[in-house]
Short mmCIF file of C-alpha atoms in Angstrom, two decimals:
data_model
loop_
_atom_site.label_atom_id
_atom_site.label_comp_id
_atom_site.label_asym_id
_atom_site.label_seq_id
_atom_site.Cartn_x
_atom_site.Cartn_y
_atom_site.Cartn_z
CA UNK A 1 -96.39 44.16 53.61
CA UNK A 2 -93.69 41.94 52.11
CA UNK A 3 -95.28 42.08 48.66
CA UNK A 4 -94.72 45.83 48.51
CA UNK A 5 -91.26 45.79 50.09
CA UNK A 6 -89.63 43.07 48.02
CA UNK A 7 -87.21 44.34 45.38
CA UNK A 8 -86.25 42.10 42.48
CA UNK A 9 -83.75 42.38 39.65
CA UNK A 10 -85.02 41.14 36.28
CA UNK A 11 -82.74 40.51 33.30
CA UNK A 12 -83.70 39.01 29.96
CA UNK A 13 -80.44 37.86 28.34
CA UNK A 14 -80.88 38.61 24.64
CA UNK A 15 -84.48 37.34 24.89
CA UNK A 16 -83.13 33.83 25.45
CA UNK A 17 -82.82 33.39 29.23
CA UNK A 18 -84.46 35.10 32.19
CA UNK A 19 -82.72 35.79 35.48
CA UNK A 20 -84.64 37.06 38.49
CA UNK A 21 -82.85 37.69 41.78
CA UNK A 22 -83.88 39.00 45.23
CA UNK A 23 -82.19 39.75 48.54
CA UNK A 24 -82.93 36.50 50.36
CA UNK A 25 -81.00 37.10 53.60
CA UNK A 26 -82.49 40.55 54.20
CA UNK A 27 -86.04 39.76 53.05
CA UNK A 28 -86.41 36.18 54.30
CA UNK A 29 -83.98 35.57 57.13
CA UNK A 30 -83.85 31.98 58.21
CA UNK A 31 -86.29 30.77 55.51
CA UNK A 32 -85.57 29.25 52.12
CA UNK A 33 -88.26 30.43 49.71
CA UNK A 34 -89.47 28.83 46.47
CA UNK A 35 -89.96 30.43 43.05
CA UNK A 36 -92.41 29.68 40.20
CA UNK A 37 -93.16 31.41 36.87
CA UNK A 38 -95.44 31.25 33.82
CA UNK A 39 -95.56 32.78 30.31
CA UNK A 40 -99.19 31.85 29.82
CA UNK A 41 -102.02 34.38 29.84
CA UNK A 42 -105.62 34.13 30.87
CA UNK A 43 -107.17 32.01 33.57
CA UNK A 44 -105.52 28.75 32.56
CA UNK A 45 -101.98 29.47 33.69
CA UNK A 46 -99.48 26.70 34.12
CA UNK A 47 -96.98 27.56 36.83
CA UNK A 48 -93.56 26.07 36.50
CA UNK A 49 -91.09 25.61 39.34
CA UNK A 50 -87.66 27.19 39.05
CA UNK A 51 -85.34 24.82 37.13
CA UNK A 52 -82.10 26.44 38.39
CA UNK A 53 -81.77 28.34 41.65
CA UNK A 54 -79.10 30.90 42.40
CA UNK A 55 -77.80 30.52 45.94
CA UNK A 56 -76.52 32.95 48.57
CA UNK A 57 -74.97 31.02 51.49
CA UNK A 58 -77.21 28.03 50.69
CA UNK A 59 -80.34 30.18 50.50
CA UNK A 60 -82.32 30.57 47.27
CA UNK A 61 -81.64 34.12 46.07
CA UNK A 62 -82.62 33.89 42.38
CA UNK A 63 -83.84 31.78 39.50
CA UNK A 64 -82.56 31.19 35.96
CA UNK A 65 -84.97 29.88 33.31
CA UNK A 66 -85.68 30.01 29.57
CA UNK A 67 -87.51 32.91 27.95
CA UNK A 68 -90.68 31.59 26.35
CA UNK A 69 -92.77 34.68 25.56
CA UNK A 70 -93.26 38.45 25.93
CA UNK A 71 -95.45 38.30 29.05
CA UNK A 72 -94.14 36.87 32.31
CA UNK A 73 -95.71 36.23 35.71
CA UNK A 74 -93.60 35.31 38.77
CA UNK A 75 -94.42 34.18 42.32
CA UNK A 76 -92.25 33.79 45.44
CA UNK A 77 -93.65 31.54 48.17
CA UNK A 78 -92.54 29.81 51.32
CA UNK A 79 -90.59 26.58 51.11
CA UNK A 80 -93.64 24.30 50.79
CA UNK A 81 -95.54 26.75 48.53
CA UNK A 82 -98.48 27.23 50.84
CA UNK A 83 -97.97 30.99 51.39
CA UNK A 84 -97.17 33.57 48.69
CA UNK A 85 -94.72 36.30 49.65
CA UNK A 86 -94.43 38.14 46.31
CA UNK A 87 -96.01 38.10 42.81
CA UNK A 88 -95.59 40.24 39.72
CA UNK A 89 -96.57 40.43 36.02
CA UNK A 90 -94.22 42.06 33.51
CA UNK A 91 -93.20 42.38 29.84
CA UNK A 92 -90.05 40.36 29.38
CA UNK A 93 -89.12 42.38 26.26
CA UNK A 94 -88.57 45.49 28.43
CA UNK A 95 -85.75 43.85 30.37
CA UNK A 96 -83.55 42.65 27.50
CA UNK A 97 -79.80 42.80 27.90
CA UNK A 98 -78.13 42.30 24.49
CA UNK A 99 -75.19 40.02 23.85
CA UNK A 100 -71.76 41.30 23.02
CA UNK A 101 -71.26 42.54 19.46
CA UNK A 102 -69.99 39.81 17.14
CA UNK A 103 -67.31 39.92 14.46
CA UNK A 104 -66.08 43.42 15.33
CA UNK A 105 -63.92 45.00 12.61
CA UNK A 106 -61.84 48.19 12.61
CA UNK A 107 -61.25 50.33 9.56
CA UNK A 108 -58.54 52.98 9.91
CA UNK A 109 -58.17 55.65 7.22
CA UNK A 110 -55.91 58.63 7.91
CA UNK A 111 -57.34 60.14 11.13
CA UNK A 112 -60.74 58.39 10.96
CA UNK A 113 -61.62 55.08 12.62
CA UNK A 114 -64.81 53.17 11.81
CA UNK A 115 -65.94 50.18 13.88
CA UNK A 116 -68.66 47.78 12.75
CA UNK A 117 -70.14 44.45 13.83
CA UNK A 118 -72.68 41.87 12.68
CA UNK A 119 -76.37 42.77 12.99
CA UNK A 120 -78.30 40.76 15.60
CA UNK A 121 -81.18 38.65 14.39
CA UNK A 122 -83.79 40.50 16.46
CA UNK A 123 -84.41 44.00 17.82
CA UNK A 124 -81.90 45.84 15.64
CA UNK A 125 -83.93 49.07 15.79
CA UNK A 126 -83.70 49.09 19.59
CA UNK A 127 -79.91 48.69 19.59
CA UNK A 128 -77.10 51.23 19.52
CA UNK A 129 -73.39 50.52 19.03
CA UNK A 130 -71.17 52.33 21.53
CA UNK A 131 -67.45 52.88 20.91
CA UNK A 132 -65.05 53.92 23.64
CA UNK A 133 -61.37 54.72 23.18
CA UNK A 134 -58.46 56.40 24.89
CA UNK A 135 -54.76 56.91 24.25
CA UNK A 136 -51.96 56.49 26.73
CA UNK A 137 -52.18 60.25 27.37
CA UNK A 138 -55.92 60.15 28.26
CA UNK A 139 -57.15 59.45 31.77
CA UNK A 140 -60.80 58.77 30.84
CA UNK A 141 -62.53 56.96 28.01
CA UNK A 142 -63.95 58.93 25.09
CA UNK A 143 -67.36 57.63 23.97
CA UNK A 144 -69.23 57.64 20.64
CA UNK A 145 -72.63 56.05 19.96
CA UNK A 146 -74.37 55.33 16.67
CA UNK A 147 -77.06 53.14 15.16
CA UNK A 148 -76.38 49.48 14.95
CA UNK A 149 -74.09 48.42 13.65
CA UNK A 150 -71.40 50.93 12.70
CA UNK A 151 -69.79 53.82 14.55
CA UNK A 152 -66.79 56.02 13.80
CA UNK A 153 -64.91 59.13 14.85
CA UNK A 154 -62.20 61.47 13.57
CA UNK A 155 -59.12 63.15 14.98
CA UNK A 156 -57.02 60.10 15.73
CA UNK A 157 -53.28 60.69 15.82
CA UNK A 158 -51.46 57.95 13.83
CA UNK A 159 -48.42 58.37 16.11
CA UNK A 160 -50.39 57.39 19.22
CA UNK A 161 -51.51 53.99 20.46
CA UNK A 162 -55.24 53.74 21.28
CA UNK A 163 -57.29 51.29 23.30
CA UNK A 164 -60.72 50.44 21.82
CA UNK A 165 -63.75 48.65 23.20
CA UNK A 166 -67.35 48.36 21.93
CA UNK A 167 -70.72 47.19 23.21
CA UNK A 168 -74.43 47.21 22.30
CA UNK A 169 -77.01 49.23 24.20
CA UNK A 170 -80.84 49.07 24.39
CA UNK A 171 -82.81 52.25 23.90
CA UNK A 172 -84.58 53.62 27.01
CA UNK A 173 -87.51 54.11 27.48
CA UNK A 174 -88.75 53.12 24.03
CA UNK A 175 -87.50 49.55 24.15
CA UNK A 176 -86.39 48.95 27.76
CA UNK A 177 -87.55 50.11 31.15
CA UNK A 178 -84.03 49.43 32.46
CA UNK A 179 -80.87 50.81 30.85
CA UNK A 180 -79.20 47.52 29.92
CA UNK A 181 -76.09 47.26 27.78
CA UNK A 182 -74.10 44.27 26.67
CA UNK A 183 -70.77 43.36 28.18
CA UNK A 184 -67.77 45.06 26.61
CA UNK A 185 -66.12 43.29 23.74
CA UNK A 186 -62.48 42.39 24.38
CA UNK A 187 -60.28 45.48 24.46
CA UNK A 188 -57.97 45.92 21.46
CA UNK A 189 -54.97 48.17 20.84
CA UNK A 190 -54.34 49.98 17.57
CA UNK A 191 -51.76 52.38 16.21
CA UNK A 192 -52.05 53.85 12.72
CA UNK A 193 -54.17 50.94 11.51
CA UNK A 194 -51.90 48.29 13.04
CA UNK A 195 -53.17 45.90 15.70
CA UNK A 196 -50.86 45.66 18.73
CA UNK A 197 -50.76 43.32 21.68
CA UNK A 198 -50.61 46.22 24.11
CA UNK A 199 -49.89 49.93 24.20
CA UNK A 200 -47.13 49.11 26.66
CA UNK A 201 -45.11 47.82 23.69
CA UNK A 202 -45.27 51.27 22.15
CA UNK A 203 -44.21 52.88 25.42
CA UNK A 204 -41.32 50.42 25.78
CA UNK A 205 -40.19 50.99 22.21
CA UNK A 206 -40.22 54.75 22.72
CA UNK A 207 -38.37 54.44 26.02
CA UNK A 208 -35.80 52.14 24.38
CA UNK A 209 -35.37 54.65 21.58
CA UNK A 210 -34.85 57.46 24.08
CA UNK A 211 -32.30 55.38 25.99
CA UNK A 212 -30.36 54.49 22.83
CA UNK A 213 -30.32 58.11 21.63
CA UNK A 214 -29.21 59.31 25.07
CA UNK A 215 -26.35 56.80 25.11
CA UNK A 216 -25.22 57.80 21.63
CA UNK A 217 -25.34 61.47 22.57
CA UNK A 218 -23.32 60.78 25.72
CA UNK A 219 -20.71 58.83 23.73
CA UNK A 220 -20.39 61.59 21.12
CA UNK A 221 -20.04 64.19 23.87
CA UNK A 222 -17.31 62.17 25.57
CA UNK A 223 -15.45 61.76 22.27
CA UNK A 224 -15.64 65.50 21.66
CA UNK A 225 -14.32 66.26 25.14
CA UNK A 226 -11.47 63.76 24.72
CA UNK A 227 -10.59 65.25 21.33
CA UNK A 228 -10.45 68.75 22.79
CA UNK A 229 -8.29 67.55 25.70
CA UNK A 230 -5.97 65.72 23.29
CA UNK A 231 -5.47 68.83 21.16
CA UNK A 232 -4.73 70.93 24.23
CA UNK A 233 -2.32 68.28 25.54
CA UNK A 234 -0.44 68.21 22.24
CA UNK A 235 -0.09 72.00 22.31
CA UNK A 236 1.13 71.92 25.90
CA UNK A 237 3.56 69.11 25.10
CA UNK A 238 5.00 71.04 22.14
CA UNK A 239 5.43 74.19 24.23
CA UNK A 240 7.03 72.40 27.20
CA UNK A 241 8.93 69.66 25.40
CA UNK A 242 9.70 70.57 21.75
CA UNK A 243 9.86 67.65 19.39
CA UNK A 244 13.34 66.25 18.66
CA UNK A 245 13.90 66.01 14.90
CA UNK A 246 14.34 62.54 13.53
CA UNK A 247 17.80 62.22 11.90
CA UNK A 248 16.54 59.76 9.32
CA UNK A 249 14.61 62.55 7.59
CA UNK A 250 17.46 65.08 7.76
CA UNK A 251 20.12 62.58 6.68
CA UNK A 252 18.01 60.55 4.31
CA UNK A 253 20.95 59.44 2.18
CA UNK A 254 22.83 58.23 5.29
CA UNK A 255 20.08 55.74 6.10
CA UNK A 256 18.79 54.98 2.62
CA UNK A 257 22.06 54.71 0.63
CA UNK A 258 24.54 53.69 3.37
CA UNK A 259 22.29 51.84 5.84
CA UNK A 260 23.44 54.11 8.69
CA UNK A 261 27.23 53.64 8.04
CA UNK A 262 28.40 57.07 9.13
CA UNK A 263 32.08 56.66 8.13
CA UNK A 264 31.20 55.55 4.62
CA UNK A 265 28.70 58.38 4.29
CA UNK A 266 31.09 61.10 5.57
CA UNK A 267 33.95 59.91 3.29
CA UNK A 268 31.74 60.03 0.23
CA UNK A 269 30.32 63.36 1.26
CA UNK A 270 33.77 64.94 1.72
CA UNK A 271 34.92 63.63 -1.66
CA UNK A 272 31.79 65.02 -3.33
CA UNK A 273 32.31 68.43 -1.68
CA UNK A 274 35.99 68.64 -2.78
CA UNK A 275 35.16 67.52 -6.31
CA UNK A 276 32.31 69.97 -6.60
CA UNK A 277 34.57 72.75 -5.37
CA UNK A 278 37.18 71.90 -7.95
CA UNK A 279 34.70 71.56 -10.77
CA UNK A 280 33.00 74.86 -10.04
CA UNK A 281 36.09 76.98 -9.29
CA UNK A 282 35.92 80.14 -11.37
CA UNK A 283 38.37 80.26 -14.27
CA UNK A 284 41.02 82.93 -14.34
CA UNK A 285 41.09 85.29 -17.29
CA UNK A 286 44.62 85.68 -18.70
CA UNK A 287 45.42 88.30 -21.29
CA UNK A 288 47.80 87.57 -24.15
CA UNK A 289 50.83 89.74 -24.51
CA UNK A 290 50.38 92.38 -27.10
CA UNK A 291 52.50 95.37 -27.74
CA UNK A 292 51.09 98.68 -26.88
CA UNK A 293 52.35 99.94 -30.14
CA UNK A 294 50.09 97.64 -32.12
CA UNK A 295 47.21 98.75 -29.95
CA UNK A 296 47.87 102.35 -30.64
CA UNK A 297 48.20 101.71 -34.38
CA UNK A 298 45.05 99.69 -34.49
CA UNK A 299 43.23 102.34 -32.50
CA UNK A 300 44.08 104.91 -35.09
CA UNK A 301 42.96 102.72 -37.96
CA UNK A 302 39.91 101.05 -36.44
CA UNK A 303 36.83 102.52 -34.76
CA UNK A 304 35.84 100.49 -31.73
CA UNK A 305 38.57 98.53 -30.07
CA UNK A 306 38.41 94.95 -28.92
CA UNK A 307 40.72 93.26 -26.47
CA UNK A 308 41.09 89.54 -26.49
CA UNK A 309 41.44 87.59 -23.24
CA UNK A 310 41.94 83.90 -22.63
CA UNK A 311 40.69 81.93 -19.66
CA UNK A 312 42.66 79.08 -18.31
CA UNK A 313 40.85 76.48 -16.24
CA UNK A 314 42.15 76.10 -12.71
CA UNK A 315 41.72 72.36 -12.73
CA UNK A 316 44.08 70.76 -15.31
CA UNK A 317 44.83 67.13 -16.03
CA UNK A 318 48.05 65.68 -17.42
CA UNK A 319 46.38 64.42 -20.59
CA UNK A 320 44.15 67.50 -21.20
CA UNK A 321 45.01 70.90 -22.59
CA UNK A 322 44.17 74.14 -20.95
CA UNK A 323 40.88 75.47 -22.22
CA UNK A 324 41.02 78.89 -23.77
CA UNK A 325 37.99 81.12 -23.98
CA UNK A 326 37.93 84.42 -25.78
CA UNK A 327 36.66 87.45 -23.90
CA UNK A 328 35.42 90.45 -25.75
CA UNK A 329 35.69 93.87 -24.20
CA UNK A 330 33.74 96.53 -26.07
CA UNK A 331 34.87 100.09 -25.55
CA UNK A 332 31.28 101.21 -25.04
CA UNK A 333 29.25 100.64 -21.88
CA UNK A 334 26.80 98.31 -23.68
CA UNK A 335 26.29 94.88 -22.16
CA UNK A 336 26.29 91.79 -24.40
CA UNK A 337 22.92 90.01 -24.40
CA UNK A 338 24.53 86.61 -24.38
CA UNK A 339 26.68 87.21 -21.31
CA UNK A 340 26.47 84.87 -18.38
CA UNK A 341 28.41 87.13 -15.96
CA UNK A 342 29.13 90.89 -16.09
CA UNK A 343 31.87 92.81 -14.29
CA UNK A 344 31.95 96.62 -14.35
CA UNK A 345 35.42 98.15 -13.87
CA UNK A 346 36.22 101.84 -14.66
CA UNK A 347 33.20 102.25 -16.91
CA UNK A 348 34.29 99.22 -18.97
CA UNK A 349 32.22 96.03 -19.03
CA UNK A 350 33.92 92.67 -18.89
CA UNK A 351 31.81 89.78 -20.07
CA UNK A 352 32.62 86.26 -18.97
CA UNK A 353 31.26 83.44 -21.12
#
């Protein structure tokens, strides 16, 4: 009954090497079995012993040998080969496990990614290229499969970092009786057509950017708060303690012209005030003595009358003569256009030049 109960695992590695394994400890406890195989057909079979055994706790649990043809016959016997425990004939081509894809290239255009690899030398029609990818926001892999040896998909966000991996698969049941696929090619990381060492770099860069922006925002907010507090403090300070005026701005000539010498400044200032007062004292208008008789005569002969006044300056020097200025007094109420000062007395206008 062992021949029916024995379960074996058969793998043909890219039609180059065969690996057949069995559960030695469960099937043959305490006995180390032997293995032999042949690729020959017909009655003249040449059985070959296993060149390389696979061990499980020092018990033979499998055999690794070279693939030499499409038809394979295997036999498991006791240690000396006198008793056969298991035998089987099979098609080695139905147990092929392909190698990893070679020379994998990525082509990124806008939101479309196309992945391709070199075509294997044999069994291209039985192979399919599988692409799996996921972003840092995806929990599971997304899968796409196409004929060997190019596969692509759309909808990729150029702002996201994606992990990619590819492998080759054998078609079942047309080419394989077992669903064998190659090992995954090394995982790569891409973002907008740029190859990265890891998507963690993108996460770190984004986190660093967030930290820097947060710090800048906090600094700006603190500066704004300090500015507001400073303005309010200045207003409070002005209301509680009014600013004392700086004398150097009020008495600019004291500090600029006299270097702060108050006595010198006050003496010069008093002299300037007295001199200005004397220079700008209003002159006194003095009338010349005229007989009323001549006035009356002239009034009869002439139409409008004119009275002549003389002004004598209040400030006189020993060497200067008193200045005399003529004042015209029209009898009408008209005002001279060239007058500098006008005095109205009893409906008569006095004009001071």
